């Protein structure tokens, strides 16, 4: 074992994982091995059951970080002559628009700034005004601030206009509700290292089977071709190209714990308790969260930096880290902020430990705020 003290990651992924999840990586798997193929198949079934996927959806896992899976989903599911409207209120929406433009597909943006949720009425207007739009891309929880977008209302507008919805649910999947029985969507994208509390290294796309069937030859990229990955996997049970074996094993183990703990409702309840403990604890030491609670997802909290001449994020981060707590920088352009994640194998006691570390460092830096 390592002599390093286990850090408490208050970050939106990679995040704190359990010892049991880490232990699941202590076995070496062959990629041709039947046991590993069974693991991959089970993982796909479990991810599909989280959205009540049934036979209408298929799970296509993909090597890489979450962005690779978003890029693969757009490049595979959108026809070459399609047009994507991306609903942007932060960095991840911008990224989806950027990767679509880079692969040479038509893309338009509805920009809601950095501090407001997507407005479904605007989505309706934009879709009515532009019949060329075939697909709409949305970020469920915009991790760059922690804003919760009104997914059900957005999905309703997109379906009513006869267009197809691709959801980047990376930082929401498994914690916030998402069922294909309640919402219409073409595909949802997630990754191993966020609310399902696995380790980083793979993403996955849960896509309508009929959409995958129609997607042959659309991808601009060999390694990001989800249709090919799906076909190959259906035929052989194997991943195309080297699978992240240890990541898959850890993810399957993390899903054991997810199910034992009660699945989505209980994961959401734990994160809500974390978020509340954090926001209350910070308020008690004079730090304000940035978003109003009505649009705050219980995933990551953006916090106003103390309005004090001694403020310096790099120094603050370094000192908080000495207490064993890892924070996250802010991502807003106009306001000085930092971020604290509420997700991972952590509970309210850990959030209190995080707040205590922050309080102690602010005092040491001469920034007692109350
Ligand atoms: C984490 C995240 C991603 C993917 O980021 P990677 O760094 O590529 O894993 C995409 N969208 C959202 C909303 C995210 O939170």
Coordinates of C-alpha atoms and ligand atoms in Angstrom, one line a residue:
X1 CA 0.0 0.0 0.0
X2 CA 1.0 3.6 -0.5
X3 CA 2.1 5.8 2.4
X4 CA 0.2 8.7 0.9
X5 CA -2.8 9.8 3.0
X6 CA -5.9 9.1 1.0
X7 CA -7.0 12.4 -0.4
X8 CA -10.6 13.6 -0.2
X9 CA -11.4 14.7 -3.8
X10 CA -14.2 17.3 -3.8
X11 CA -14.0 17.4 -7.5
X12 CA -16.5 16.4 -10.3
X13 CA -14.5 13.5 -11.5
X14 CA -12.1 11.9 -11.2
X15 CA -13.5 11.7 -7.7
X16 CA -13.2 9.8 -4.4
X17 CA -13.8 6.1 -4.9
X18 CA -14.3 3.3 -2.3
X19 CA -11.5 0.9 -1.3
X20 CA -13.7 -1.8 -2.8
X21 CA -13.8 -0.2 -6.2
X22 CA -10.0 0.4 -6.2
X23 CA -9.5 -3.3 -5.1
X24 CA -11.4 -4.5 -8.1
X25 CA -8.5 -3.3 -10.2
X26 CA -6.1 -5.8 -8.7
X27 CA -6.8 -8.5 -11.3
X28 CA -5.4 -8.7 -14.8
X29 CA -7.9 -9.5 -17.5
X30 CA -7.3 -10.8 -21.0
X31 CA -9.3 -8.9 -23.6
X32 CA -10.2 -12.1 -25.4
X33 CA -11.2 -13.8 -22.2
X34 CA -14.8 -15.1 -21.9
X35 CA -15.0 -13.8 -18.3
X36 CA -14.1 -10.3 -19.4
X37 CA -16.6 -10.4 -22.2
X38 CA -19.3 -11.4 -19.7
X39 CA -18.2 -8.4 -17.6
X40 CA -18.7 -6.0 -20.5
X41 CA -22.1 -7.5 -21.3
X42 CA -23.2 -7.2 -17.7
X43 CA -22.0 -3.6 -17.5
X44 CA -24.0 -2.7 -20.6
X45 CA -27.2 -4.3 -19.2
X46 CA -26.8 -2.5 -15.9
X47 CA -26.2 0.9 -17.5
X48 CA -29.3 0.4 -19.7
X49 CA -31.5 -0.5 -16.8
X50 CA -30.7 2.8 -15.2
X51 CA -32.6 4.5 -18.0
X52 CA -35.2 1.7 -18.2
X53 CA -33.7 1.1 -21.7
X54 CA -35.2 -2.3 -22.5
X55 CA -34.7 -3.5 -26.1
X56 CA -35.1 -0.1 -27.7
X57 CA -31.7 1.1 -26.6
X58 CA -28.2 -0.3 -26.7
X59 CA -25.2 0.5 -24.7
X60 CA -22.0 1.2 -26.6
X61 CA -19.0 1.7 -24.3
X62 CA -16.0 3.6 -25.6
X63 CA -12.4 3.9 -24.4
X64 CA -11.3 7.3 -23.4
X65 CA -12.7 10.2 -21.3
X66 CA -16.3 11.5 -21.5
X67 CA -15.5 13.9 -24.3
X68 CA -14.5 11.0 -26.6
X69 CA -18.0 9.5 -26.1
X70 CA -19.7 12.8 -26.9
X71 CA -17.7 13.2 -30.0
X72 CA -18.4 9.6 -31.0
X73 CA -22.2 10.1 -30.4
X74 CA -22.5 13.2 -32.5
X75 CA -20.2 11.9 -35.3
X76 CA -22.1 8.6 -35.5
X77 CA -25.7 9.5 -34.8
X78 CA -26.0 12.7 -36.9
X79 CA -26.2 12.3 -40.7
X80 CA -23.4 14.1 -42.5
X81 CA -26.0 16.5 -43.9
X82 CA -27.7 16.9 -40.5
X83 CA -27.6 20.1 -38.4
X84 CA -27.1 20.2 -34.7
X85 CA -28.5 22.9 -32.4
X86 CA -26.5 23.0 -29.2
X87 CA -28.1 24.6 -26.1
X88 CA -25.2 26.3 -24.4
X89 CA -24.8 27.6 -20.9
X90 CA -21.3 26.8 -20.1
X91 CA -18.0 25.1 -21.1
X92 CA -19.4 21.7 -21.9
X93 CA -22.1 23.0 -24.3
X94 CA -19.4 25.1 -26.0
X95 CA -17.3 21.9 -26.3
X96 CA -20.1 20.0 -27.9
X97 CA -20.5 22.8 -30.5
X98 CA -16.8 22.9 -31.1
X99 CA -16.3 19.2 -31.7
X100 CA -19.3 19.2 -34.1
X101 CA -17.8 22.1 -36.1
X102 CA -14.4 20.4 -36.1
X103 CA -15.8 17.3 -37.8
X104 CA -17.3 19.5 -40.5
X105 CA -21.0 19.1 -39.5
X106 CA -23.4 22.0 -39.5
X107 CA -23.9 23.4 -36.0
X108 CA -25.8 26.3 -34.5
X109 CA -25.8 27.5 -30.9
X110 CA -28.5 28.9 -28.6
X111 CA -26.5 30.7 -26.0
X112 CA -28.1 31.3 -22.6
X113 CA -25.0 32.9 -21.0
X114 CA -23.2 31.3 -18.0
X115 CA -25.7 31.9 -15.3
X116 CA -29.2 30.9 -16.6
X117 CA -30.7 27.5 -17.4
X118 CA -31.7 26.7 -20.9
X119 CA -35.1 28.3 -21.6
X120 CA -37.4 25.7 -23.3
X121 CA -39.5 28.5 -25.0
X122 CA -36.3 29.6 -26.8
X123 CA -35.7 26.0 -27.9
X124 CA -39.2 25.9 -29.4
X125 CA -38.7 29.2 -31.3
X126 CA -35.3 28.2 -32.6
X127 CA -36.6 24.8 -33.9
X128 CA -39.7 26.5 -35.5
X129 CA -37.4 29.0 -37.2
X130 CA -34.9 26.5 -38.7
X131 CA -36.3 23.4 -40.3
X132 CA -32.7 22.3 -41.2
X133 CA -32.0 21.4 -37.6
X134 CA -32.2 17.6 -37.2
X135 CA -30.7 17.2 -33.8
X136 CA -30.5 19.1 -30.5
X137 CA -27.6 18.7 -28.0
X138 CA -28.1 19.6 -24.3
X139 CA -26.1 19.3 -21.2
X140 CA -28.2 17.9 -18.3
X141 CA -26.0 19.4 -15.5
X142 CA -23.6 22.0 -16.8
X143 CA -20.6 21.2 -14.7
X144 CA -18.8 24.4 -15.3
X145 CA -21.2 26.1 -12.9
X146 CA -23.4 23.4 -11.5
X147 CA -26.6 24.6 -13.3
X148 CA -29.4 22.1 -13.7
X149 CA -31.1 22.4 -17.1
X150 CA -34.8 21.6 -17.3
X151 CA -34.3 18.4 -19.2
X152 CA -38.0 17.2 -19.2
X153 CA -39.3 20.4 -20.7
X154 CA -36.5 20.6 -23.3
X155 CA -37.1 17.0 -24.3
X156 CA -40.8 17.8 -24.7
X157 CA -40.1 20.7 -27.0
X158 CA -37.6 18.7 -29.1
X159 CA -40.0 15.8 -29.5
X160 CA -42.9 18.1 -30.3
X161 CA -40.9 19.6 -33.1
X162 CA -40.0 16.2 -34.4
X163 CA -36.3 16.5 -33.8
X164 CA -33.8 14.2 -32.1
X165 CA -32.2 14.9 -28.7
X166 CA -28.7 14.0 -27.7
X167 CA -28.1 14.4 -23.9
X168 CA -24.7 14.9 -22.4
X169 CA -25.6 13.6 -18.9
X170 CA -22.0 13.1 -17.9
X171 CA -22.1 14.7 -14.5
X172 CA -25.7 13.7 -13.8
X173 CA -26.0 10.1 -15.0
X174 CA -27.1 7.8 -12.2
X175 CA -27.9 10.5 -9.7
X176 CA -30.4 12.8 -11.5
X177 CA -33.6 11.0 -12.8
X178 CA -33.5 10.0 -16.5
X179 CA -35.8 7.4 -17.9
X180 CA -36.7 6.7 -21.5
X181 CA -40.2 5.9 -20.3
X182 CA -40.6 9.5 -19.4
X183 CA -38.5 11.4 -21.9
X184 CA -37.9 11.0 -25.6
X185 CA -34.2 11.1 -26.5
X186 CA -32.0 9.6 -29.2
X187 CA -29.0 9.0 -27.0
X188 CA -27.5 9.8 -23.6
X189 CA -23.8 10.0 -22.9
X190 CA -22.1 9.2 -19.6
X191 CA -18.8 8.2 -18.2
X192 CA -17.3 5.8 -15.6
X193 CA -15.9 8.4 -13.3
X194 CA -18.8 10.7 -12.2
X195 CA -22.0 9.9 -10.3
X196 CA -21.5 6.1 -10.7
X197 CA -18.3 6.5 -8.8
X198 CA -16.0 4.4 -11.0
X199 CA -12.4 5.3 -12.1
X200 CA -11.8 7.3 -15.3
X201 CA -11.0 5.7 -18.6
X202 CA -14.3 5.0 -20.4
X203 CA -17.4 6.6 -21.6
X204 CA -20.6 5.1 -22.8
X205 CA -23.5 6.0 -25.1
X206 CA -27.0 4.6 -24.6
X207 CA -28.5 5.1 -28.0
X208 CA -31.8 4.0 -29.7
X209 CA -31.1 0.8 -31.5
X210 CA -32.9 2.0 -34.6
X211 CA -30.6 5.1 -34.6
X212 CA -27.5 2.9 -34.4
X213 CA -28.8 0.7 -37.2
X214 CA -29.1 3.7 -39.5
X215 CA -25.7 5.0 -38.6
X216 CA -23.4 2.9 -40.7
X217 CA -20.7 4.8 -42.5
X218 CA -21.5 8.2 -41.0
X219 CA -18.5 8.5 -38.7
X220 CA -15.7 10.8 -39.7
X221 CA -13.4 8.8 -37.4
X222 CA -12.4 5.1 -37.2
X223 CA -11.8 4.9 -33.5
X224 CA -14.9 7.0 -32.6
X225 CA -17.3 5.0 -34.8
X226 CA -20.0 3.9 -32.4
X227 CA -21.8 1.9 -35.1
X228 CA -18.7 -0.1 -35.7
X229 CA -18.0 -0.6 -32.0
X230 CA -21.6 -1.7 -31.5
X231 CA -21.7 -4.1 -34.4
X232 CA -18.3 -5.6 -33.5
X233 CA -19.3 -6.0 -29.9
X234 CA -22.7 -7.6 -30.8
X235 CA -20.9 -10.1 -33.0
X236 CA -17.9 -11.0 -30.9
X237 CA -18.7 -9.8 -27.3
X238 CA -15.4 -7.9 -27.4
X239 CA -14.3 -4.3 -27.6
X240 CA -12.8 -3.1 -30.9
X241 CA -9.2 -2.3 -29.9
X242 CA -7.7 -2.6 -26.4
X243 CA -10.3 -2.3 -23.7
X244 CA -9.6 -0.4 -20.4
X245 CA -9.9 -3.8 -18.6
X246 CA -9.2 -2.5 -15.1
X247 CA -11.5 0.4 -15.5
X248 CA -14.3 -1.9 -16.7
X249 CA -13.8 -4.2 -13.7
X250 CA -13.8 -1.2 -11.3
X251 CA -16.9 0.2 -12.9
X252 CA -18.8 -3.1 -12.6
X253 CA -17.8 -3.2 -8.9
X254 CA -18.9 0.4 -8.5
X255 CA -22.3 -0.6 -10.0
X256 CA -22.6 -3.4 -7.4
X257 CA -22.3 -0.8 -4.7
X258 CA -24.7 1.5 -6.6
X259 CA -27.4 -1.2 -6.7
X260 CA -26.8 -2.3 -3.1
X261 CA -27.2 1.3 -1.9
X262 CA -30.5 1.6 -3.6
X263 CA -29.7 3.0 -7.0
X264 CA -30.6 6.5 -8.4
X265 CA -32.9 7.7 -5.6
X266 CA -30.5 7.0 -2.8
X267 CA -27.5 8.3 -4.8
X268 CA -29.4 11.6 -5.4
X269 CA -30.4 11.8 -1.7
X270 CA -26.8 11.4 -0.6
X271 CA -25.6 14.0 -3.0
X272 CA -28.4 16.4 -2.0
X273 CA -27.4 16.0 1.7
X274 CA -23.7 16.6 0.7
X275 CA -24.7 19.7 -1.3
X276 CA -26.8 21.1 1.6
X277 CA -24.2 20.4 4.2
X278 CA -21.6 22.2 2.0
X279 CA -23.7 25.3 1.2
X280 CA -24.8 25.7 4.8
X281 CA -21.2 25.1 6.1
X282 CA -19.8 27.6 3.7
X283 CA -22.5 30.2 4.6
X284 CA -21.6 29.8 8.2
X285 CA -18.0 30.9 7.4
X286 CA -19.2 33.8 5.3
X287 CA -18.8 32.2 1.8
X288 CA -21.7 32.5 -0.7
X289 CA -22.6 30.0 -3.3
X290 CA -23.0 31.5 -6.8
X291 CA -26.2 29.9 -8.1
X292 CA -29.7 30.4 -6.6
X293 CA -30.8 27.1 -5.1
X294 CA -33.7 26.8 -7.6
X295 CA -31.2 26.1 -10.4
X296 CA -28.4 24.4 -8.4
X297 CA -27.9 20.7 -9.2
X298 CA -26.5 18.7 -6.2
X299 CA -23.4 17.9 -8.2
X300 CA -21.0 20.7 -7.9
X301 CA -21.2 24.1 -6.2
X302 CA -19.6 27.3 -7.5
X303 CA -18.6 29.5 -4.6
X304 CA -17.7 33.2 -4.7
X305 CA -14.1 33.7 -3.7
X306 CA -13.7 35.9 -0.6
X307 CA -13.7 39.6 -1.6
X308 CA -10.4 40.2 0.0
X309 CA -7.0 41.4 -1.2
X310 CA -5.3 38.3 0.1
X311 CA -7.3 36.0 -2.1
X312 CA -5.2 33.8 -4.4
X313 CA -6.7 30.6 -5.7
X314 CA -3.4 28.8 -6.3
X315 CA -2.2 29.5 -2.7
X316 CA -5.6 28.6 -1.3
X317 CA -5.7 25.4 -3.2
X318 CA -2.2 24.4 -2.1
X319 CA -3.0 25.0 1.6
X320 CA -6.4 23.2 1.5
X321 CA -4.6 20.3 -0.2
X322 CA -2.2 20.2 2.9
X323 CA -5.4 19.3 4.8
X324 CA -5.9 16.4 2.4
X325 CA -8.8 18.0 0.6
X326 CA -8.7 18.6 -3.2
X327 CA -10.8 21.5 -4.6
X328 CA -11.5 22.6 -8.1
X329 CA -10.9 26.0 -9.8
X330 CA -13.8 28.2 -11.0
X331 CA -14.7 28.4 -14.6
X332 CA -16.6 31.6 -14.8
X333 CA -15.2 34.4 -16.9
X334 CA -16.6 37.5 -15.2
X335 CA -16.6 36.5 -11.5
X336 CA -13.8 35.1 -9.2
X337 CA -15.0 31.7 -8.0
X338 CA -13.9 28.2 -7.0
X339 CA -15.8 25.0 -7.1
X340 CA -16.5 22.2 -4.7
X341 CA -17.9 18.8 -5.9
X342 CA -20.6 17.0 -4.0
X343 CA -20.2 13.7 -5.8
X344 CA -18.1 10.6 -5.2
X345 CA -17.9 8.1 -2.4
X346 CA -18.3 10.9 0.2
X347 CA -20.9 11.8 2.7
X348 CA -22.0 14.8 4.8
X349 CA -19.1 14.2 7.3
X350 CA -16.7 14.5 4.4
X351 CA -18.3 17.8 3.4
X352 CA -17.9 19.1 6.9
X353 CA -14.2 18.1 6.8
X354 CA -13.9 20.0 3.6
X355 CA -15.6 23.1 5.0
X356 CA -13.3 22.9 8.1
X357 CA -10.2 22.8 5.9
X358 CA -11.4 25.8 4.0
X359 CA -12.2 27.7 7.2
X360 CA -8.8 26.9 8.6
X361 CA -7.0 28.0 5.5
X362 CA -8.9 31.3 5.2
X363 CA -8.0 32.1 8.8
X364 CA -4.3 31.2 8.1
X365 CA -4.3 33.5 5.0
X366 CA -5.8 36.3 7.0
X367 CA -9.2 36.2 5.3
X368 CA -11.5 35.5 8.2
X369 CA -14.8 36.4 6.4
X370 CA -17.1 36.7 9.4
Ligands
LIG1 C1 -17.0 15.6 -17.2 C2 -17.9 16.1 -18.3 C3 -17.7 15.8 -19.6 C4 -16.5 15.0 -20.1 O1 -15.3 15.5 -19.7 P1 -14.0 14.6 -19.9 O2 -13.0 15.4 -19.2 O3 -13.7 14.4 -21.3 O4 -14.3 13.3 -19.1 C5 -18.6 16.2 -20.6 N1 -19.7 16.9 -20.2 C6 -19.9 17.2 -18.9 C7 -21.2 17.9 -18.6 C8 -19.0 16.8 -17.9 O5 -19.3 17.1 -16.6

